[in-house]
Short mmCIF file of the N, C-alpha and C atoms (twelve columns), coordinates in Angstrom:
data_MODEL
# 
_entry.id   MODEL 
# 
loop_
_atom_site.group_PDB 
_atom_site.id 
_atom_site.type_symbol 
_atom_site.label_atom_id 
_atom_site.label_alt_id 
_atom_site.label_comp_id 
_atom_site.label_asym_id 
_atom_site.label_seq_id 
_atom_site.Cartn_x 
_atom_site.Cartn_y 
_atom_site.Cartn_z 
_atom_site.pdbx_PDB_model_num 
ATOM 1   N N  . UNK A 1   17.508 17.607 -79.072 1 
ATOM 2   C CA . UNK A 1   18.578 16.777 -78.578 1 
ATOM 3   C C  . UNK A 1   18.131 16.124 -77.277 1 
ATOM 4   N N  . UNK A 2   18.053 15.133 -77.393 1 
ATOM 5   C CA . UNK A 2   17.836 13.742 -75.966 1 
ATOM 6   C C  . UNK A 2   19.635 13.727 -75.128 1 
ATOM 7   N N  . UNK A 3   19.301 13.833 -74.072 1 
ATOM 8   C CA . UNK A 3   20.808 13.935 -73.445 1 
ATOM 9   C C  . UNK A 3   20.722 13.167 -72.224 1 
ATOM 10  N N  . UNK A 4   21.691 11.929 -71.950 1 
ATOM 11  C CA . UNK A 4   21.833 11.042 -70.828 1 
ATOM 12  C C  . UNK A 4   22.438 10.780 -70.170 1 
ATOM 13  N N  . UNK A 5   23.021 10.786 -69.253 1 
ATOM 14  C CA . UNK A 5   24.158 10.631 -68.863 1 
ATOM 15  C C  . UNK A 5   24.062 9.419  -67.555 1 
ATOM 16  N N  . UNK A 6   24.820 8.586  -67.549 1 
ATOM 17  C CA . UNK A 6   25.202 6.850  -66.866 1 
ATOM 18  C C  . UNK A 6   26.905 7.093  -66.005 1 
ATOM 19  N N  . UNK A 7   27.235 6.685  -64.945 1 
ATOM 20  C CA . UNK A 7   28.172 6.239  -64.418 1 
ATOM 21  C C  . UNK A 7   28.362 4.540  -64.336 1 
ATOM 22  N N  . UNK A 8   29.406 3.475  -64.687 1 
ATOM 23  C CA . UNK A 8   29.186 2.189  -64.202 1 
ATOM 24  C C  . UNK A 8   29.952 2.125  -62.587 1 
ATOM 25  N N  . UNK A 9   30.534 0.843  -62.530 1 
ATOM 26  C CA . UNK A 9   30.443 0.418  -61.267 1 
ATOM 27  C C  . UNK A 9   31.715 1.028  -61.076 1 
ATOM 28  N N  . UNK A 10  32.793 1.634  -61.566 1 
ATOM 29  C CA . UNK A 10  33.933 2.096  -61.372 1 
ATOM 30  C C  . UNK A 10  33.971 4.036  -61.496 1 
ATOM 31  N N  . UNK A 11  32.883 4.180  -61.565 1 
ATOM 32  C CA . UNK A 11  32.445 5.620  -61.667 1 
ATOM 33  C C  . UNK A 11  32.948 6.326  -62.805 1 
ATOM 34  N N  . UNK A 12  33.306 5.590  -63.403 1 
ATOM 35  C CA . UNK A 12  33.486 5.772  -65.562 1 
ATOM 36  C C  . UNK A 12  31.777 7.077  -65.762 1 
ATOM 37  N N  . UNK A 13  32.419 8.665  -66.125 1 
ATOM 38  C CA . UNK A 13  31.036 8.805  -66.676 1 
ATOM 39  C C  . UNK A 13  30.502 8.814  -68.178 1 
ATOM 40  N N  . UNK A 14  29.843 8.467  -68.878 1 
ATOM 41  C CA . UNK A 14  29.457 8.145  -70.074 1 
ATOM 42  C C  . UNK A 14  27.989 9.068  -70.449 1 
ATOM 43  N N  . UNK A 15  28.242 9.590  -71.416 1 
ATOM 44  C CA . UNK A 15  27.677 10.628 -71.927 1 
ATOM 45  C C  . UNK A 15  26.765 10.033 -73.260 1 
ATOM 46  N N  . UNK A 16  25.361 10.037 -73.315 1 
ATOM 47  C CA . UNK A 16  24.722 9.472  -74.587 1 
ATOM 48  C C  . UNK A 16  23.995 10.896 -75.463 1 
ATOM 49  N N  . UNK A 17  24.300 11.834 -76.590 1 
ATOM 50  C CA . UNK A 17  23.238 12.687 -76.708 1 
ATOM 51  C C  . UNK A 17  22.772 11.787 -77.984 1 
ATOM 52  N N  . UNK A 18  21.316 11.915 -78.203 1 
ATOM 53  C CA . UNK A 18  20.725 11.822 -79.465 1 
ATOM 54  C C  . UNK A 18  20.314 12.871 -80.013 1 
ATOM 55  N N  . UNK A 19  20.744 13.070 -81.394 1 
ATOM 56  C CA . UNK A 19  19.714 13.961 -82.443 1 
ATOM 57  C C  . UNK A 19  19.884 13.637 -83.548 1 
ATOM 58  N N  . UNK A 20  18.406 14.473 -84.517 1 
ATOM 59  C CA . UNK A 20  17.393 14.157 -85.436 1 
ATOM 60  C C  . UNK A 20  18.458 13.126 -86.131 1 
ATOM 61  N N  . UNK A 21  19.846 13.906 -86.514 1 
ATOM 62  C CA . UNK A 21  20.600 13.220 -87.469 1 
ATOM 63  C C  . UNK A 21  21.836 12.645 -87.147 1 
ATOM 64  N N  . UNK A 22  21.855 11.422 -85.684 1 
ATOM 65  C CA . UNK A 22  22.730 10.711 -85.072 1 
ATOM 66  C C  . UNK A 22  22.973 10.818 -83.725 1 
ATOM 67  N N  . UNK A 23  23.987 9.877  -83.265 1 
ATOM 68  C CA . UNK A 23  24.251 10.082 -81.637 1 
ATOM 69  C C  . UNK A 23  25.622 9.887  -81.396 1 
ATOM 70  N N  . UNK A 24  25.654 10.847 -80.084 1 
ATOM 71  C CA . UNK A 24  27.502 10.857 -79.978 1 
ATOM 72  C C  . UNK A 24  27.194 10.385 -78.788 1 
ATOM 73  N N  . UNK A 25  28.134 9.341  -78.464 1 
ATOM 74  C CA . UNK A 25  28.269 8.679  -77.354 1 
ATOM 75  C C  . UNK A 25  30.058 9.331  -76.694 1 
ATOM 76  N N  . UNK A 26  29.830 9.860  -75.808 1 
ATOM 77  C CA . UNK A 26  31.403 10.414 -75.216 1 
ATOM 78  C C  . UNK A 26  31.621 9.473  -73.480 1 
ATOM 79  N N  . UNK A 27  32.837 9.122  -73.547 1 
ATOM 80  C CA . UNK A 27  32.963 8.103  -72.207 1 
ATOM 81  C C  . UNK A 27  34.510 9.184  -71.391 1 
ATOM 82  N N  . UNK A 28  34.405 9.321  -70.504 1 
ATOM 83  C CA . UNK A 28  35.221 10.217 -69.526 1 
ATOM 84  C C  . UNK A 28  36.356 9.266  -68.776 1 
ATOM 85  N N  . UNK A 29  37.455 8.753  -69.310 1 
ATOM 86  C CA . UNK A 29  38.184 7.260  -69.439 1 
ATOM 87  C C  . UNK A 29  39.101 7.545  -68.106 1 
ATOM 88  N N  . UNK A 30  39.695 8.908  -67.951 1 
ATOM 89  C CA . UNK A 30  40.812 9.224  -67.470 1 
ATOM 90  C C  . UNK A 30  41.818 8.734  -67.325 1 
ATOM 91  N N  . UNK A 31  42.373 8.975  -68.350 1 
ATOM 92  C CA . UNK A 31  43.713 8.348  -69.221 1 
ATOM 93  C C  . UNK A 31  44.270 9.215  -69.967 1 
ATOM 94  N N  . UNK A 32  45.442 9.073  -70.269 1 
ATOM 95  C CA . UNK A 32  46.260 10.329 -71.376 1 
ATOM 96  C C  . UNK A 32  45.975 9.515  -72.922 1 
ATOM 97  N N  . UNK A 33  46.053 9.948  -73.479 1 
ATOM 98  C CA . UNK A 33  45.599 9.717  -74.927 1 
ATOM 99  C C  . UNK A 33  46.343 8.363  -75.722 1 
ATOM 100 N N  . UNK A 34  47.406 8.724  -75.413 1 
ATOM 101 C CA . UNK A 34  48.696 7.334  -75.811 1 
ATOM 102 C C  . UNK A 34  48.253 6.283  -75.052 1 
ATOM 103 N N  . UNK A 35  47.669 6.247  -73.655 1 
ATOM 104 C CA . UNK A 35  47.642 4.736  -72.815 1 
ATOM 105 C C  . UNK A 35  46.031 4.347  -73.169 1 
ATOM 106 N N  . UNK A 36  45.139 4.780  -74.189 1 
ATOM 107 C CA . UNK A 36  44.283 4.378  -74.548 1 
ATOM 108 C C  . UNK A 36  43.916 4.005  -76.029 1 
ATOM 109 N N  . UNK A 37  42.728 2.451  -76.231 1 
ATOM 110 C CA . UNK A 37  43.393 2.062  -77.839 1 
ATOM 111 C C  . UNK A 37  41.289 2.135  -77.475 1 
ATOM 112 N N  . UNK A 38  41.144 2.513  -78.844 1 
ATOM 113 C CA . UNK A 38  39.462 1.927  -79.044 1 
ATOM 114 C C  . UNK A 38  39.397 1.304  -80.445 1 
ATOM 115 N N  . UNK A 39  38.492 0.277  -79.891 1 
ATOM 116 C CA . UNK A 39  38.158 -0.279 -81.661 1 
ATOM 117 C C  . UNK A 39  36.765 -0.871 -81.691 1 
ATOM 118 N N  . UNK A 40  35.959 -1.080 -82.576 1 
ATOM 119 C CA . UNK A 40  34.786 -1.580 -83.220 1 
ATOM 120 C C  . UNK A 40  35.095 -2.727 -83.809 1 
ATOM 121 N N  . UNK A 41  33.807 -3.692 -83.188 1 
ATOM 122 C CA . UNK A 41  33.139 -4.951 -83.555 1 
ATOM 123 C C  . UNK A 41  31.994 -5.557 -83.279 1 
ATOM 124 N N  . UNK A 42  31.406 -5.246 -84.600 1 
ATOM 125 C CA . UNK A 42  29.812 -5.509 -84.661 1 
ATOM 126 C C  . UNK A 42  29.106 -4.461 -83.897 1 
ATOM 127 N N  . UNK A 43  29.132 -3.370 -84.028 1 
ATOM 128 C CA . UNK A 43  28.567 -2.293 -82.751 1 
ATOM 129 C C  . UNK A 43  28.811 -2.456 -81.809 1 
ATOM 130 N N  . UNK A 44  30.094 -2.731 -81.294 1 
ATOM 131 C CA . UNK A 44  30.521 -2.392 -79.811 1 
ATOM 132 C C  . UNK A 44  31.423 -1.530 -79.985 1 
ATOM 133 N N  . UNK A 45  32.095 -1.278 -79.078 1 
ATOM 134 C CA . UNK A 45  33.200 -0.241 -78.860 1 
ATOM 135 C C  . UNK A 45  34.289 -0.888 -77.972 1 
ATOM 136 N N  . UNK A 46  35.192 -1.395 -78.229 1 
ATOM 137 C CA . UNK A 46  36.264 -2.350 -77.113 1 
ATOM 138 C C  . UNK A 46  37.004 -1.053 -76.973 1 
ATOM 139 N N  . UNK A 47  36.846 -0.891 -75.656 1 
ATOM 140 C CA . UNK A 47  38.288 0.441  -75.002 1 
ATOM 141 C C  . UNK A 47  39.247 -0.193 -74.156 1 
ATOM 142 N N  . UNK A 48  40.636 -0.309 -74.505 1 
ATOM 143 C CA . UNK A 48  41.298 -0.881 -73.695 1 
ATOM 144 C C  . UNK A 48  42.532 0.251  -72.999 1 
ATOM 145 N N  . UNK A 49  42.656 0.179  -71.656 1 
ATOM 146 C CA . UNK A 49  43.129 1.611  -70.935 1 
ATOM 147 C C  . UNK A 49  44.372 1.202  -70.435 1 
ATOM 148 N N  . UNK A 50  45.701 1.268  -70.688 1 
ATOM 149 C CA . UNK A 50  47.206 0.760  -69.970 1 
ATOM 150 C C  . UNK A 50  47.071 1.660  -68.721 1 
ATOM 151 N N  . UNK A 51  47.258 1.045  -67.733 1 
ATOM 152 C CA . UNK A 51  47.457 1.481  -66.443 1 
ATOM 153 C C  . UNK A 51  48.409 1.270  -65.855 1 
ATOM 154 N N  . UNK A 52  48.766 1.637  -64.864 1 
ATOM 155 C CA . UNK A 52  50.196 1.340  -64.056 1 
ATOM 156 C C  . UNK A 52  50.169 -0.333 -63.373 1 
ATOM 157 N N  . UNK A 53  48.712 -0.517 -63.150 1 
ATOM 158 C CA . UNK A 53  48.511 -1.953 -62.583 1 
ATOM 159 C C  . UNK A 53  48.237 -2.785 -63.581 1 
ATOM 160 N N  . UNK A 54  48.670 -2.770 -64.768 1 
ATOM 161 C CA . UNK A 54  47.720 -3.489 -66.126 1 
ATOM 162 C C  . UNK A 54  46.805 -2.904 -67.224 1 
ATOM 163 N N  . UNK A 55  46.495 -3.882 -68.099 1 
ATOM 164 C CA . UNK A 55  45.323 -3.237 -68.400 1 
ATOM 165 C C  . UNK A 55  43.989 -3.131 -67.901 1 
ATOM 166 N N  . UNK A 56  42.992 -2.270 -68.605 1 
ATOM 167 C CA . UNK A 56  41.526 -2.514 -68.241 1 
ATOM 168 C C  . UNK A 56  40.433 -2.263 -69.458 1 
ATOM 169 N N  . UNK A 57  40.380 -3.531 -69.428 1 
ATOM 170 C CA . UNK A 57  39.380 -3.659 -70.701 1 
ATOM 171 C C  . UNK A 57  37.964 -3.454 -70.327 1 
ATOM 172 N N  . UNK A 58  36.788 -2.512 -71.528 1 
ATOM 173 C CA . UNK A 58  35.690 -2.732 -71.441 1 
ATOM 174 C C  . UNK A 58  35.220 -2.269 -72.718 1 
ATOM 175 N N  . UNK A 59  33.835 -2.690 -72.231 1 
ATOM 176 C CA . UNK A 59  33.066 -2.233 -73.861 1 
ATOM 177 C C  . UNK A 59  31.544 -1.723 -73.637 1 
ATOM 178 N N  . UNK A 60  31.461 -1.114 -74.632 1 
ATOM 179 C CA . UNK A 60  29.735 -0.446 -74.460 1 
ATOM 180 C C  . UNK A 60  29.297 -0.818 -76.296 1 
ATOM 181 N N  . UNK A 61  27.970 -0.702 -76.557 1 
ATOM 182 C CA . UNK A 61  27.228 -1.005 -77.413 1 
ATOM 183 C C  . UNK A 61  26.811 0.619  -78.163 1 
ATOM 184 N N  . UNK A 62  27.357 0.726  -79.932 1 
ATOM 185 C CA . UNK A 62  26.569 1.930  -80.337 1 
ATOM 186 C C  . UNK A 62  25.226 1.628  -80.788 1 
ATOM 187 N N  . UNK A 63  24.349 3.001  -80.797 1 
ATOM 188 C CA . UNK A 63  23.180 2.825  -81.019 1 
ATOM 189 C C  . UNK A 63  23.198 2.447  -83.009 1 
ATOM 190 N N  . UNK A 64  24.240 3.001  -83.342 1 
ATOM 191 C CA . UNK A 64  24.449 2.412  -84.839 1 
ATOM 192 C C  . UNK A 64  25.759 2.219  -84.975 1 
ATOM 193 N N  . UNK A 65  26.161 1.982  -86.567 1 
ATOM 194 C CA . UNK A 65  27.244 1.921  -86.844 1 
ATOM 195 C C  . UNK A 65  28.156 2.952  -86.783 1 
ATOM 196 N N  . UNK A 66  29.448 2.916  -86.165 1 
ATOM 197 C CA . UNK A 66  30.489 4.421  -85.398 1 
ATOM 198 C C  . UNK A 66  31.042 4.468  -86.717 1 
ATOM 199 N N  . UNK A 67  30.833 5.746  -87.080 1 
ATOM 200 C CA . UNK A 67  31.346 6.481  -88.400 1 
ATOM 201 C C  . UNK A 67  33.037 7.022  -87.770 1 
ATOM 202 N N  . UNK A 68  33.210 7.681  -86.314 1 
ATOM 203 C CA . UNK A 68  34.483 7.952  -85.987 1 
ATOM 204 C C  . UNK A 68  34.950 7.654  -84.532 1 
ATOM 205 N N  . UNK A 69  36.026 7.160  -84.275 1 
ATOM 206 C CA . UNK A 69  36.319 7.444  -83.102 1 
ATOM 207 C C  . UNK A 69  37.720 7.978  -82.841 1 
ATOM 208 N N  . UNK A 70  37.598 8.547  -81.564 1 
ATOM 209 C CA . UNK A 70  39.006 9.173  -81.004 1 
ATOM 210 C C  . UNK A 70  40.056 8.132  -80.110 1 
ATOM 211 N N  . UNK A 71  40.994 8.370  -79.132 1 
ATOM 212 C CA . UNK A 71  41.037 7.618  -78.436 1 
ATOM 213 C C  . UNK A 71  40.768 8.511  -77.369 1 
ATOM 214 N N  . UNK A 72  40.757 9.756  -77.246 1 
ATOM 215 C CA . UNK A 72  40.443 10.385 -75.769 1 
ATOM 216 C C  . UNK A 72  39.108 10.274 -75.566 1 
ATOM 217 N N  . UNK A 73  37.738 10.441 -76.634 1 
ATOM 218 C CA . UNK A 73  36.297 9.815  -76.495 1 
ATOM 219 C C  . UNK A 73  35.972 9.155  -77.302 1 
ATOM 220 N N  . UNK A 74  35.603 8.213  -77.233 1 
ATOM 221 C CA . UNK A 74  34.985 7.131  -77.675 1 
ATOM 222 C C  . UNK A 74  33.762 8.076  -77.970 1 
ATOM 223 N N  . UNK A 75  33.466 8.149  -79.724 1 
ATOM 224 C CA . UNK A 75  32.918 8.757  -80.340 1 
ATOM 225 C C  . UNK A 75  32.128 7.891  -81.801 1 
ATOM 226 N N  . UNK A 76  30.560 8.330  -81.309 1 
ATOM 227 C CA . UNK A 76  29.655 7.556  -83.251 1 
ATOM 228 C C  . UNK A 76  28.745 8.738  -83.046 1 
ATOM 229 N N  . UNK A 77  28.949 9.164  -84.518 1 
ATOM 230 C CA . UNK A 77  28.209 9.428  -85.316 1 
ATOM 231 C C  . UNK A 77  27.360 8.667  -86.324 1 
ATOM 232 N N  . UNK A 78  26.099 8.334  -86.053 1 
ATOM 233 C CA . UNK A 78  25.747 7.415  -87.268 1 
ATOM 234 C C  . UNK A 78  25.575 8.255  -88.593 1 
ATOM 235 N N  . UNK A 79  25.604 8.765  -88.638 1 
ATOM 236 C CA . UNK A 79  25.365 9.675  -90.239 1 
ATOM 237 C C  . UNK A 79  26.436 10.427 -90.886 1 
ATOM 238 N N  . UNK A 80  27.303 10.711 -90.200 1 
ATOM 239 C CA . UNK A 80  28.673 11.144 -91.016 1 
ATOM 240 C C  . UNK A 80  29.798 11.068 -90.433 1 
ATOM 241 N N  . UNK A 81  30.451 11.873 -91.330 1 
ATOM 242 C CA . UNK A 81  32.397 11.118 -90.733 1 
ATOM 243 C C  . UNK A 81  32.581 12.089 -90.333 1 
ATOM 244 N N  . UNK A 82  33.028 12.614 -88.541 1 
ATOM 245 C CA . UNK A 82  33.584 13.338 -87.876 1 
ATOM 246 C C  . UNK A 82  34.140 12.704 -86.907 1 
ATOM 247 N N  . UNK A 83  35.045 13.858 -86.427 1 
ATOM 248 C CA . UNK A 83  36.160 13.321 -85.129 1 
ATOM 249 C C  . UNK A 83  35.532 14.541 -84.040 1 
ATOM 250 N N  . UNK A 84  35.590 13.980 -82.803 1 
ATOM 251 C CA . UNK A 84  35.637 15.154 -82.300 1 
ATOM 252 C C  . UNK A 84  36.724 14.611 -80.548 1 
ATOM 253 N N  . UNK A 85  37.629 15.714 -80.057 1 
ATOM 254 C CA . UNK A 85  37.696 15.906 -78.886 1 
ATOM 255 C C  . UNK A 85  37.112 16.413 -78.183 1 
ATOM 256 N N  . UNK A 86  36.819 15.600 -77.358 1 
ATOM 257 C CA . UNK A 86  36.034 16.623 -75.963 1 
ATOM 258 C C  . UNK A 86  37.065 16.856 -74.297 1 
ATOM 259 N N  . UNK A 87  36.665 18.194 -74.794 1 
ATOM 260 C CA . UNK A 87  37.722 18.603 -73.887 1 
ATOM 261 C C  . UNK A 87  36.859 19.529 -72.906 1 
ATOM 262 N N  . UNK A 88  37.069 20.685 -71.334 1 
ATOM 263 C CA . UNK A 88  36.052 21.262 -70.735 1 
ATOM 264 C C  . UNK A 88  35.551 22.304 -71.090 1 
ATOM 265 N N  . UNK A 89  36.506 22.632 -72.996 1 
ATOM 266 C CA . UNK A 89  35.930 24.231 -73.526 1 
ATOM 267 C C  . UNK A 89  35.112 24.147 -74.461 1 
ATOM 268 N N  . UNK A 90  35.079 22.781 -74.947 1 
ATOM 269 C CA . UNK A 90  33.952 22.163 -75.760 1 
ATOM 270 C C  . UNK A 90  32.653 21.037 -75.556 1 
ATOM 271 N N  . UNK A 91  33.025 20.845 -74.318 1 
ATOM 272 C CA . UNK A 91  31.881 19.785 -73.195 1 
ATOM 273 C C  . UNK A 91  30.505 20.232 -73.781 1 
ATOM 274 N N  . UNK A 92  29.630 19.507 -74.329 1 
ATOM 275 C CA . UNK A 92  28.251 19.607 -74.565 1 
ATOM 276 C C  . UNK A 92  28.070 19.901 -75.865 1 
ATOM 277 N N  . UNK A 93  29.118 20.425 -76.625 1 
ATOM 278 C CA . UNK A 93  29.169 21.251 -77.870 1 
ATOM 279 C C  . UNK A 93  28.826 20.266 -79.287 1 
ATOM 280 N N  . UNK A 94  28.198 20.197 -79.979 1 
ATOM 281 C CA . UNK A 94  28.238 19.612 -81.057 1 
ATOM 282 C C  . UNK A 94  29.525 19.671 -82.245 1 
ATOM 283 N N  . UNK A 95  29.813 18.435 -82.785 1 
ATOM 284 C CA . UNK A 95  31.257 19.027 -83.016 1 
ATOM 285 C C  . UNK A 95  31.280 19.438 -84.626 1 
ATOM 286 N N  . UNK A 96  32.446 19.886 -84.913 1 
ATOM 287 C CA . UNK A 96  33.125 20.070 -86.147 1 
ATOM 288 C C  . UNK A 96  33.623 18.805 -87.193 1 
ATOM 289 N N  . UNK A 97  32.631 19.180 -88.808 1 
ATOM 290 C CA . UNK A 97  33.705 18.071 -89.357 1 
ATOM 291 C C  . UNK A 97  34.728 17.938 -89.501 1 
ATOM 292 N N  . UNK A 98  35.904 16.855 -89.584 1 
ATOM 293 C CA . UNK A 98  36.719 16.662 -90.202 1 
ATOM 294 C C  . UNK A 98  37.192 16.050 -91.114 1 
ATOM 295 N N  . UNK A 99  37.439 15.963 -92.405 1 
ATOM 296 C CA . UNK A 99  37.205 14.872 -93.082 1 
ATOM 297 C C  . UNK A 99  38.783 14.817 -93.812 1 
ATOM 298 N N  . UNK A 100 39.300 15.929 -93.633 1 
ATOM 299 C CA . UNK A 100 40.985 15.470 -93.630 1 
ATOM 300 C C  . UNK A 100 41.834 14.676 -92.752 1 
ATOM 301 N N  . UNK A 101 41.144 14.160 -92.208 1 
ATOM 302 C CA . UNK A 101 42.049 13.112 -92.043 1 
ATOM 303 C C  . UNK A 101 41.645 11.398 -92.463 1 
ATOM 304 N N  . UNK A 102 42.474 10.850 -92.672 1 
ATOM 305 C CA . UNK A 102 42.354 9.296  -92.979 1 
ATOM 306 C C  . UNK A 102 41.836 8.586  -91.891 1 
ATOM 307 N N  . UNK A 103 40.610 7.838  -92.378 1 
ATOM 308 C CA . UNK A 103 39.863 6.849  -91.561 1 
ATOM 309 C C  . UNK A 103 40.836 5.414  -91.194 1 
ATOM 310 N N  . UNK A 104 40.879 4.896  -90.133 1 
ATOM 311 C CA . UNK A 104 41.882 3.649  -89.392 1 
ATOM 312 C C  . UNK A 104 40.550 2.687  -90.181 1 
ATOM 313 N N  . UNK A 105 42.105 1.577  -90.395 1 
ATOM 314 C CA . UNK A 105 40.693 0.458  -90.836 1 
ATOM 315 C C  . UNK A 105 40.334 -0.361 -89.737 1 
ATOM 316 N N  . UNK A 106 38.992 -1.406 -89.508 1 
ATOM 317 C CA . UNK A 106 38.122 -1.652 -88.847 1 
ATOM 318 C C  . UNK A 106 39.204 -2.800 -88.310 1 
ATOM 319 N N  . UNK A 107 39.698 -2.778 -86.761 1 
ATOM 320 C CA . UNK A 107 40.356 -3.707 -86.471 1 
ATOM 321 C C  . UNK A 107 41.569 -3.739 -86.275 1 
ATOM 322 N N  . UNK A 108 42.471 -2.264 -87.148 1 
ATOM 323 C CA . UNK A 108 43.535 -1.713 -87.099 1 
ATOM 324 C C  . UNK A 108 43.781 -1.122 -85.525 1 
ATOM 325 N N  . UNK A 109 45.064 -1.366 -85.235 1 
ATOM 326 C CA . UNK A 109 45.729 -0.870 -84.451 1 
ATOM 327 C C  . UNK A 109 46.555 0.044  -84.522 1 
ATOM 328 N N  . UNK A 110 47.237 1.277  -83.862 1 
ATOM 329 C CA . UNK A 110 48.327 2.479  -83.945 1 
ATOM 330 C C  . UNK A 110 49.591 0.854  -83.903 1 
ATOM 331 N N  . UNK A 111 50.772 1.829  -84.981 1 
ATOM 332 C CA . UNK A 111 52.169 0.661  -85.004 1 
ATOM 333 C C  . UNK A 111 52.839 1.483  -83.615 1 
ATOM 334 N N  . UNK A 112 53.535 0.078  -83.053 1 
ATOM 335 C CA . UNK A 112 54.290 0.708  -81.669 1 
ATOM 336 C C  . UNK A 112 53.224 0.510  -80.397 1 
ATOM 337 N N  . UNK A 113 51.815 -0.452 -80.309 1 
ATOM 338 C CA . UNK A 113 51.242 -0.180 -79.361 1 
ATOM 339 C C  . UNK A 113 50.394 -1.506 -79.281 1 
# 
């Protein structure tokens, strides 16, 4: 496992691991789960964060195509379909599949948001 870790100019920290069979990209947003939307286009990742002052839009680039994402981490797997939360009892941990649940389609939004 290759492991990286980046802050940008707002001290956002962003987490890159690689291995043999994909990469999870995890971003540290600090936001509650409801005031954050993520979506994919063309290998990016658009995260948009409701704040008390507005929104705040940004985006980062996957190293492949994102098989899952959350809205608390912005999460790809290139090789299979999992979800994962990262939370401080699972920080570093490789995650668990899930495959019960239904995949959002590409572009879809939560209704009510």
């Amino acid at each position: 496992m290759t492991q990286r870790h980046t802050t940008d100019r707002r001290e956002r920290f962003v987490r890159r691991y690689d291995y043999p069979d994909g990469t999870v990209v995890a971003a540290d947003l600090n936001a509650a789960d409801d005031d954050v939307h993520v979506d994919t286009v063309d290998g990016s990742a658009i995260v948009v964060v409701d704040r008390e002052g507005g929104e705040e839009e940004f985006e980062f680039g996957f190293p492949a195509r994102p098989q899952a994402l959350t809205s608390r981490t912005a999460y790809s797997r290139s090789t299979s379909h999992e979800t994962h939360r990262q939370t401080p009892e699972t920080e570093g941990r490789r995650p668990t599949p899930r495959r019960d649940r239904p995949r959002r389609r590409r572009g879809a939004r939560p209704v009510g948001r």
